[in-house]
PDB file of N, CA, C and O and ligand atoms in Angstrom:
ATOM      1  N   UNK D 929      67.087  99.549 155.268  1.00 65.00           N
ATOM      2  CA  UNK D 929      68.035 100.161 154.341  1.00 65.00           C
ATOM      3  C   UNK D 929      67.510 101.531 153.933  1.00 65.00           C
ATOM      4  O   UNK D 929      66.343 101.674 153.569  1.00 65.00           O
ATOM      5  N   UNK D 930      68.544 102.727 154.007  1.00 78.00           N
ATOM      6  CA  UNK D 930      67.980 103.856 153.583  1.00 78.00           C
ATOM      7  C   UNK D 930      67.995 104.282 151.940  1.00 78.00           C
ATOM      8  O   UNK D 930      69.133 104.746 151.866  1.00 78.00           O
ATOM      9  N   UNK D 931      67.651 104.355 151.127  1.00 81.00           N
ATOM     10  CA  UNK D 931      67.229 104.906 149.923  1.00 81.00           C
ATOM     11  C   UNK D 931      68.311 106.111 149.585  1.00 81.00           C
ATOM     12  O   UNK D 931      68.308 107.293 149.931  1.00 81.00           O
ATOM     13  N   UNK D 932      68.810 105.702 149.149  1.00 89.00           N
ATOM     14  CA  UNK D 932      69.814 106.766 148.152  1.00 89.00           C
ATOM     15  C   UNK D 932      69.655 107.252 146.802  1.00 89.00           C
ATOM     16  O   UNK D 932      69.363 106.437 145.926  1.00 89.00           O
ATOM     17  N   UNK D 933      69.816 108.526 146.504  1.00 92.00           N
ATOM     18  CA  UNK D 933      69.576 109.468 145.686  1.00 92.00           C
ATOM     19  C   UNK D 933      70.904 110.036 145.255  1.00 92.00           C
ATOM     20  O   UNK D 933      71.437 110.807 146.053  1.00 92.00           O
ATOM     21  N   UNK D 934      71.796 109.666 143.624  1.00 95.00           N
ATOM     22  CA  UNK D 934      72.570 110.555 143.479  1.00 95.00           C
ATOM     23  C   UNK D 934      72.626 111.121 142.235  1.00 95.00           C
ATOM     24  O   UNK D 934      72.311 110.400 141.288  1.00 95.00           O
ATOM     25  N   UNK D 935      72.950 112.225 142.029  1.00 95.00           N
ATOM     26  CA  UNK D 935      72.597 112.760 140.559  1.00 95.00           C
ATOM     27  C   UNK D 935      73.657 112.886 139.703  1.00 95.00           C
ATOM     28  O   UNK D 935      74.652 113.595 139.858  1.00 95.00           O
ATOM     29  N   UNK D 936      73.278 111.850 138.404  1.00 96.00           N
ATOM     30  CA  UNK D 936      74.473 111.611 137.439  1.00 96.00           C
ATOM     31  C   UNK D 936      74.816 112.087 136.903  1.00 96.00           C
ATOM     32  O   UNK D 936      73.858 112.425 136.208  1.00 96.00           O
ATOM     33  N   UNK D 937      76.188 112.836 136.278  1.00 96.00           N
ATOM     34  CA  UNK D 937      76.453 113.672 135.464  1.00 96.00           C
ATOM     35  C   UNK D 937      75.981 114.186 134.435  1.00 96.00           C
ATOM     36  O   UNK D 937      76.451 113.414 133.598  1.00 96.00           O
ATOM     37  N   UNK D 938      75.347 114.982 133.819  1.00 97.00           N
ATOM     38  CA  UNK D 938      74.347 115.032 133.175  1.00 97.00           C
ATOM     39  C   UNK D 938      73.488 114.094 132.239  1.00 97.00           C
ATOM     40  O   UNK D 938      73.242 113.948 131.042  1.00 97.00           O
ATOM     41  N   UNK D 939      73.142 113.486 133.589  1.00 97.00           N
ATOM     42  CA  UNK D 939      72.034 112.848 133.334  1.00 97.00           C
ATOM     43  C   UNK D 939      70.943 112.221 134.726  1.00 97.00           C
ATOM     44  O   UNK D 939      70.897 112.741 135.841  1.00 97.00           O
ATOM     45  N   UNK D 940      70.312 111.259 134.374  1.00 97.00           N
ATOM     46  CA  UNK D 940      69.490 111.270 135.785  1.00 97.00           C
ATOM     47  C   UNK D 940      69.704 111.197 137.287  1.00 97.00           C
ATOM     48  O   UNK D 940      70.793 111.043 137.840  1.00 97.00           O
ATOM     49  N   UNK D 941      68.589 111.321 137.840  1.00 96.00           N
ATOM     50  CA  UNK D 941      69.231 110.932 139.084  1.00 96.00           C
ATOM     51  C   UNK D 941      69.047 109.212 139.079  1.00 96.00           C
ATOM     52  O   UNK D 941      68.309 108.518 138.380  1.00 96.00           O
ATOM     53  N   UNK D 942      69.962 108.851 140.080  1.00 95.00           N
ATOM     54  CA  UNK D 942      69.959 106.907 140.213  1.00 95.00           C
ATOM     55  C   UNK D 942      69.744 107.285 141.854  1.00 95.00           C
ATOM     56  O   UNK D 942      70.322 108.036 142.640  1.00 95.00           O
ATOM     57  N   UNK D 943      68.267 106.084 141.961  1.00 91.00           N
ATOM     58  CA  UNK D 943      67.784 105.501 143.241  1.00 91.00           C
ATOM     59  C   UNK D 943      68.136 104.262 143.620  1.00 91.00           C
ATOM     60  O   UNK D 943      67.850 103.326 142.873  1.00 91.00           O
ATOM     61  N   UNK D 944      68.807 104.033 144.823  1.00 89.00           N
ATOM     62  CA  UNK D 944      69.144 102.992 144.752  1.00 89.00           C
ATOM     63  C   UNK D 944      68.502 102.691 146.443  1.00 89.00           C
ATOM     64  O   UNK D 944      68.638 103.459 147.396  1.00 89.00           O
ATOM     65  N   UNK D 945      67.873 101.510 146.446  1.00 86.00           N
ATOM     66  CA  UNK D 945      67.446 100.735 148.089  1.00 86.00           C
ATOM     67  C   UNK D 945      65.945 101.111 147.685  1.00 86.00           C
ATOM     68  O   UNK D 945      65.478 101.781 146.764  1.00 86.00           O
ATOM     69  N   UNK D 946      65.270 100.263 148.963  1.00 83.00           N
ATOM     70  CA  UNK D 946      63.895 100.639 148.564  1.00 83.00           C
ATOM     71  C   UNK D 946      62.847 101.693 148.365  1.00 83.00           C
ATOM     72  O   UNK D 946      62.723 102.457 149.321  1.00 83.00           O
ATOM     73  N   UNK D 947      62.177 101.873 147.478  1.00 84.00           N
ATOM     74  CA  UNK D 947      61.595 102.967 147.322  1.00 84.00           C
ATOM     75  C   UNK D 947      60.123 103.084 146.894  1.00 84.00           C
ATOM     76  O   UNK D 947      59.917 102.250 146.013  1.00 84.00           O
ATOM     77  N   UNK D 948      59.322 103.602 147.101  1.00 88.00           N
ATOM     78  CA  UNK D 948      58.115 103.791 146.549  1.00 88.00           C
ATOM     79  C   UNK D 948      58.159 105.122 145.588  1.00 88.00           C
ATOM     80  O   UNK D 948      58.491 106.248 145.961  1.00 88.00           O
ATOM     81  N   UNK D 949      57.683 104.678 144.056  1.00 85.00           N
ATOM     82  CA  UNK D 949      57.701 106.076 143.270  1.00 85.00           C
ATOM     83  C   UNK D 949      56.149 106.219 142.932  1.00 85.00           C
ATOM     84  O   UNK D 949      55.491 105.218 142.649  1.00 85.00           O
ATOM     85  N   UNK D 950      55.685 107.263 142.963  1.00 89.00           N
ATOM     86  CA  UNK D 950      53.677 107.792 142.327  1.00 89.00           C
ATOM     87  C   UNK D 950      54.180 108.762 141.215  1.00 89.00           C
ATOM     88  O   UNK D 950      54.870 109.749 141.474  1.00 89.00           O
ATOM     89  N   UNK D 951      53.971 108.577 140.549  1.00 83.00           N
ATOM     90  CA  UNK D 951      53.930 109.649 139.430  1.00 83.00           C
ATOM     91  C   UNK D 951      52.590 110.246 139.399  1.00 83.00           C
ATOM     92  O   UNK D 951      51.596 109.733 139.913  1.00 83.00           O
ATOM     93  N   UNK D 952      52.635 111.747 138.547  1.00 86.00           N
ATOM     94  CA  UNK D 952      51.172 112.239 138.561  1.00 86.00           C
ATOM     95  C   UNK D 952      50.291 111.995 137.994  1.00 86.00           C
ATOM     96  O   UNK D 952      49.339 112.763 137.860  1.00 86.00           O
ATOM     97  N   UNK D 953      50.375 110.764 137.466  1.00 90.00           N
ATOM     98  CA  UNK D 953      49.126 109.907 137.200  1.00 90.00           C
ATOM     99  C   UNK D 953      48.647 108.872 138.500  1.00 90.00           C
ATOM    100  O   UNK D 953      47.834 107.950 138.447  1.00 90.00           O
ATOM    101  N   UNK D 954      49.131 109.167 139.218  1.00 93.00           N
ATOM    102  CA  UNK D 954      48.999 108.162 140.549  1.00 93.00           C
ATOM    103  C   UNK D 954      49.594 106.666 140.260  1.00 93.00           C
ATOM    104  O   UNK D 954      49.393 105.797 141.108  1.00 93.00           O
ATOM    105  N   UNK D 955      50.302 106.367 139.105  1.00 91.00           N
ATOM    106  CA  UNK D 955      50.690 105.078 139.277  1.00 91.00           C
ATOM    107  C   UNK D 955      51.912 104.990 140.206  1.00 91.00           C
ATOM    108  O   UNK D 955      52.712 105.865 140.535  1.00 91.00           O
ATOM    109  N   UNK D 956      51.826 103.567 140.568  1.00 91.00           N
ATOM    110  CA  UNK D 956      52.822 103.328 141.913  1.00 91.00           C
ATOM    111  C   UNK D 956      53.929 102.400 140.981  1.00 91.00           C
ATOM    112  O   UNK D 956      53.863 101.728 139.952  1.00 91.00           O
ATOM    113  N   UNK D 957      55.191 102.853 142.170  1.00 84.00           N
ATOM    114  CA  UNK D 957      55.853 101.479 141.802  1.00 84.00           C
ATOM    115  C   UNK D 957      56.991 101.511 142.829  1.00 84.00           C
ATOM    116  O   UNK D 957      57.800 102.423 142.999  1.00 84.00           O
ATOM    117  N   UNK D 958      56.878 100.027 143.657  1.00 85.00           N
ATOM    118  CA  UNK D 958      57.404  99.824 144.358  1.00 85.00           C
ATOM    119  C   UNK D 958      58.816  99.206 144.026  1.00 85.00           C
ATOM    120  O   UNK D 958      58.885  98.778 142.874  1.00 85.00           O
ATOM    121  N   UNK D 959      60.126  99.047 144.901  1.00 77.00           N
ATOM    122  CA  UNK D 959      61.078  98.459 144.748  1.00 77.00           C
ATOM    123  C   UNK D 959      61.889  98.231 146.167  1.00 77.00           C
ATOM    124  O   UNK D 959      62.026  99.038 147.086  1.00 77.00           O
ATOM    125  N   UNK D 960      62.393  96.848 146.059  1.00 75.00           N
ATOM    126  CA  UNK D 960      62.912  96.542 147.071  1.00 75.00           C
ATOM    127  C   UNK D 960      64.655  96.619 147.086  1.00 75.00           C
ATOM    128  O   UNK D 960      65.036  96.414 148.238  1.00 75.00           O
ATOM    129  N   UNK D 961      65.559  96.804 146.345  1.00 68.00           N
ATOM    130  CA  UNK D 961      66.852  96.728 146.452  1.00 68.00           C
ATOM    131  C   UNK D 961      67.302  97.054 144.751  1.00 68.00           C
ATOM    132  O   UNK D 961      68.470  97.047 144.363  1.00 68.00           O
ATOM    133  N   UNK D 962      66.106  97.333 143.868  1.00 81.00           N
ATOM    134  CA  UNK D 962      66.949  97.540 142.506  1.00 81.00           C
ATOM    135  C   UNK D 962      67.068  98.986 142.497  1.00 81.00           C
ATOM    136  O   UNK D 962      66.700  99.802 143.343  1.00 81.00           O
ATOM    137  N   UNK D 963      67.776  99.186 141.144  1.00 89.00           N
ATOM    138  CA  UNK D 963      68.517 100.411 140.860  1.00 89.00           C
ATOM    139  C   UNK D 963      67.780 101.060 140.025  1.00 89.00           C
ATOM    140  O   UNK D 963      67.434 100.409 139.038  1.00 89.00           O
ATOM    141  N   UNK D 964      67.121 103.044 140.152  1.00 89.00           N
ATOM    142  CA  UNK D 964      65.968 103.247 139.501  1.00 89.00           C
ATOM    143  C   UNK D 964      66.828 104.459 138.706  1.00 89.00           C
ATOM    144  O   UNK D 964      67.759 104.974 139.325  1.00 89.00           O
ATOM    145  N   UNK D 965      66.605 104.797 137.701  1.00 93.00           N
ATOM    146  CA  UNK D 965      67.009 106.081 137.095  1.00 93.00           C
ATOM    147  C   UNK D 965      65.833 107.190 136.531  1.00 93.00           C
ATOM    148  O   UNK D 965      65.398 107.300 135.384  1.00 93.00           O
ATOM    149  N   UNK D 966      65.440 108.052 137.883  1.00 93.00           N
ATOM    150  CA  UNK D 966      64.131 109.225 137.206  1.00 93.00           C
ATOM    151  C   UNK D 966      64.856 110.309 136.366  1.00 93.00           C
ATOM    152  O   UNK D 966      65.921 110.840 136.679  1.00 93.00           O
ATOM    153  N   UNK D 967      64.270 110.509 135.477  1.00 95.00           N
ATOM    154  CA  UNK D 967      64.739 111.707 134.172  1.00 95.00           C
ATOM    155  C   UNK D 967      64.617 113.008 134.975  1.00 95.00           C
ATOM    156  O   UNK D 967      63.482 113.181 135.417  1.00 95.00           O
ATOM    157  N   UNK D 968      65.690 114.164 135.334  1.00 96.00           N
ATOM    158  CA  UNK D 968      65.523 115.381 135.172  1.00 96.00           C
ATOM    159  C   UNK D 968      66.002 116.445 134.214  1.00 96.00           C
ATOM    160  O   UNK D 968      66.458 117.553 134.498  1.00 96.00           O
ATOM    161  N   UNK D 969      65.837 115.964 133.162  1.00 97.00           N
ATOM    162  CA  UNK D 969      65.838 116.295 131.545  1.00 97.00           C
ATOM    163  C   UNK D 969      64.752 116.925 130.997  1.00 97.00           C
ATOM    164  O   UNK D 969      64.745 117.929 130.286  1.00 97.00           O
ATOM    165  N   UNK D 970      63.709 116.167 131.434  1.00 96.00           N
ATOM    166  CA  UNK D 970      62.691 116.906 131.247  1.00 96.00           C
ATOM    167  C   UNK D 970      61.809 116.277 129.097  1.00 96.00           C
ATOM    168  O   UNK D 970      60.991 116.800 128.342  1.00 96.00           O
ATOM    169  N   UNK D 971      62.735 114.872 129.040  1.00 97.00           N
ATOM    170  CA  UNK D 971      62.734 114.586 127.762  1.00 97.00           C
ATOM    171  C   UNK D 971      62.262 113.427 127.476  1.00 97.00           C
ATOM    172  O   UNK D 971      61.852 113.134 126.353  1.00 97.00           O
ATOM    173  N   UNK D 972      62.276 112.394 128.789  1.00 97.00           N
ATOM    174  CA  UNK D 972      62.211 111.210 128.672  1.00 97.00           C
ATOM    175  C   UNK D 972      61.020 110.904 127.579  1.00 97.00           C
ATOM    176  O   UNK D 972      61.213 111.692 126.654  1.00 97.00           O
ATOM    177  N   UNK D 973      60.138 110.277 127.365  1.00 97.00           N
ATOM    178  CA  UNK D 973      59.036 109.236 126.465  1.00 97.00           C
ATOM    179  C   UNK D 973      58.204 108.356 128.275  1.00 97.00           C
ATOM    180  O   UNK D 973      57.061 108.052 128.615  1.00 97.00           O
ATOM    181  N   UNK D 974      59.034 108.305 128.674  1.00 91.00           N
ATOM    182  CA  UNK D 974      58.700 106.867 129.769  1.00 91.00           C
ATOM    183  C   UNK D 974      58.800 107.328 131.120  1.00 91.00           C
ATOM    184  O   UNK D 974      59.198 106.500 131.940  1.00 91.00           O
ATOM    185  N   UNK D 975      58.360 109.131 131.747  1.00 88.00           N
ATOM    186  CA  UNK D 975      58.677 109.694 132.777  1.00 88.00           C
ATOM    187  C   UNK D 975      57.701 109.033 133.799  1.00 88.00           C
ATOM    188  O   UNK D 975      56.514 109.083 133.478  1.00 88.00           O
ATOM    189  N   UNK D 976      57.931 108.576 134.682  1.00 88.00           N
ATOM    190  CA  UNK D 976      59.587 109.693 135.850  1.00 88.00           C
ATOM    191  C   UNK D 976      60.716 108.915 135.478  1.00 88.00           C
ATOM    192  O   UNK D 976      61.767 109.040 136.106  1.00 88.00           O
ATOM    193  N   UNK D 977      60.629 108.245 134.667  1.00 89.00           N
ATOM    194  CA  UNK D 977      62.089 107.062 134.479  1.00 89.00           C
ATOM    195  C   UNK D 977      62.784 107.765 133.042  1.00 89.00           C
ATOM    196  O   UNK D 977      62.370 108.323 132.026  1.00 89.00           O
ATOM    197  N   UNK D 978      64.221 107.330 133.692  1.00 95.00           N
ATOM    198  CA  UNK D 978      65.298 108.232 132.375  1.00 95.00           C
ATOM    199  C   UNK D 978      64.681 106.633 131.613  1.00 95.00           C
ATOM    200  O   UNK D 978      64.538 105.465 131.972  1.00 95.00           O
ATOM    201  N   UNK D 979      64.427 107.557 130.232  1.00 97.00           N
ATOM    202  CA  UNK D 979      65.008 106.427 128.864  1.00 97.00           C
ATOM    203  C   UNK D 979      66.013 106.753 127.982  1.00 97.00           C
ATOM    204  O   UNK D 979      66.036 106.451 126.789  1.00 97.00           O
ATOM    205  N   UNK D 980      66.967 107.470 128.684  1.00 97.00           N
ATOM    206  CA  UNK D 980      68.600 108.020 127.829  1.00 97.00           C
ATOM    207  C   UNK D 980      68.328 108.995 127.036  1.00 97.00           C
ATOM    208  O   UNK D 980      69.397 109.523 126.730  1.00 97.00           O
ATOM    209  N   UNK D 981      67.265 109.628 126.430  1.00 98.00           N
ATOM    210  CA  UNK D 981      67.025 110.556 125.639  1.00 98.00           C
ATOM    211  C   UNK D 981      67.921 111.749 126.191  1.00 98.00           C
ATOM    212  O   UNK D 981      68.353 112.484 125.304  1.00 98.00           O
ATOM    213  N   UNK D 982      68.322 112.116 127.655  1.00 97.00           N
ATOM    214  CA  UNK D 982      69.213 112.870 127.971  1.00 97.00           C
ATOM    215  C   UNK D 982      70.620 113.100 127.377  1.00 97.00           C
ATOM    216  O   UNK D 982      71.357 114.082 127.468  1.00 97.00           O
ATOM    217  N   UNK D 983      70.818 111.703 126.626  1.00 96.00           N
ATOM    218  CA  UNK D 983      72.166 111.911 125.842  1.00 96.00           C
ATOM    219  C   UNK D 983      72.065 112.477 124.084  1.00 96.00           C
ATOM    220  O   UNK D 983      73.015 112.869 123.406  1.00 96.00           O
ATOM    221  N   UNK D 984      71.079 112.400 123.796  1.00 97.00           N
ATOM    222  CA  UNK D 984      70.393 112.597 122.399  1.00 97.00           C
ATOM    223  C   UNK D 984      70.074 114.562 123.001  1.00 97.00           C
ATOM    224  O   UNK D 984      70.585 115.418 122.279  1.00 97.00           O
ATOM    225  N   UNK D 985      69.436 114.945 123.990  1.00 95.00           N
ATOM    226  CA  UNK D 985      69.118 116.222 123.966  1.00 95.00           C
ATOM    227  C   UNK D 985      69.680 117.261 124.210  1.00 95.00           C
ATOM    228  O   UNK D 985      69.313 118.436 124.238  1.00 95.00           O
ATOM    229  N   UNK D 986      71.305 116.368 124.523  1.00 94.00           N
ATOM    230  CA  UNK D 986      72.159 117.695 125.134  1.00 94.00           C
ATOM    231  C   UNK D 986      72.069 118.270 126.853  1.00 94.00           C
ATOM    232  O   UNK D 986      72.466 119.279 127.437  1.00 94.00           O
ATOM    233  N   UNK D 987      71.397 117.148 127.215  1.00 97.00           N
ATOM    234  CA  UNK D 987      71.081 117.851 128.633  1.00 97.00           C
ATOM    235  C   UNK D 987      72.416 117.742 129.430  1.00 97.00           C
ATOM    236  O   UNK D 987      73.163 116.766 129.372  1.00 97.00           O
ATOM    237  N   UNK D 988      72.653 118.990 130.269  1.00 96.00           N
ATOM    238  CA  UNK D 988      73.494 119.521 131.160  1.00 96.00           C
ATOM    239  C   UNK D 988      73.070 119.871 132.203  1.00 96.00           C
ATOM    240  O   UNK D 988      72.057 120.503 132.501  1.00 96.00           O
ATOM    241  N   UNK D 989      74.247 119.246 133.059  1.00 92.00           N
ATOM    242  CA  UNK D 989      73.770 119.493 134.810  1.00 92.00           C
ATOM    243  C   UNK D 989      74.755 120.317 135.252  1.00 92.00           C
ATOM    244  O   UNK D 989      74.432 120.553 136.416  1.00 92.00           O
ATOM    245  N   UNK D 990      75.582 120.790 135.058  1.00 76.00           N
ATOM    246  CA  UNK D 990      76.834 121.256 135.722  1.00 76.00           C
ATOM    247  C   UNK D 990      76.136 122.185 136.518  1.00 76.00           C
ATOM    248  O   UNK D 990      76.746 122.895 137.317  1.00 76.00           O
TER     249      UNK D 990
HETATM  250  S1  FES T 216      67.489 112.310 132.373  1.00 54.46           S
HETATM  251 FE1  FES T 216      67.509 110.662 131.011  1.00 54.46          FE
HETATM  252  S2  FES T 216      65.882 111.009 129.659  1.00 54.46           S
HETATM  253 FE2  FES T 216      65.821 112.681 131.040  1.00 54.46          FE
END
């Protein structure tokens, strides 16, 4: 299955199929078929993963 990437209206992008994520702390995290949401907000608390703070900061993608 290929790994899909689409970017939500202003708000994160959603990964969906399997994926391996490293953040720059080197932690890993693997997934086999769930649904991932990384923050490009730049706001999250819990990065690379959206924690909705994108709707609290006003962030815009247009
Ligand atoms: S995109 Fe959701 S917290 Fe950054």
């Amino acid at each position: 299955m290929t790994c899909q990437i689409r970017c939500q209206k202003n708000g994160p992008y959603e990964l969906r199929g399997p994926v391996r994520i490293e953040d720059a702390s080197e932690n890993v995290t693997e997934t086999e078929s769930m649904t991932h949401h990384l923050c490009r907000c730049g706001a999250s608390q819990i990065k690379p993963f959206c924690d909705g703070t994108h709707e609290t900061a006003g962030f815009r993608s247009e």
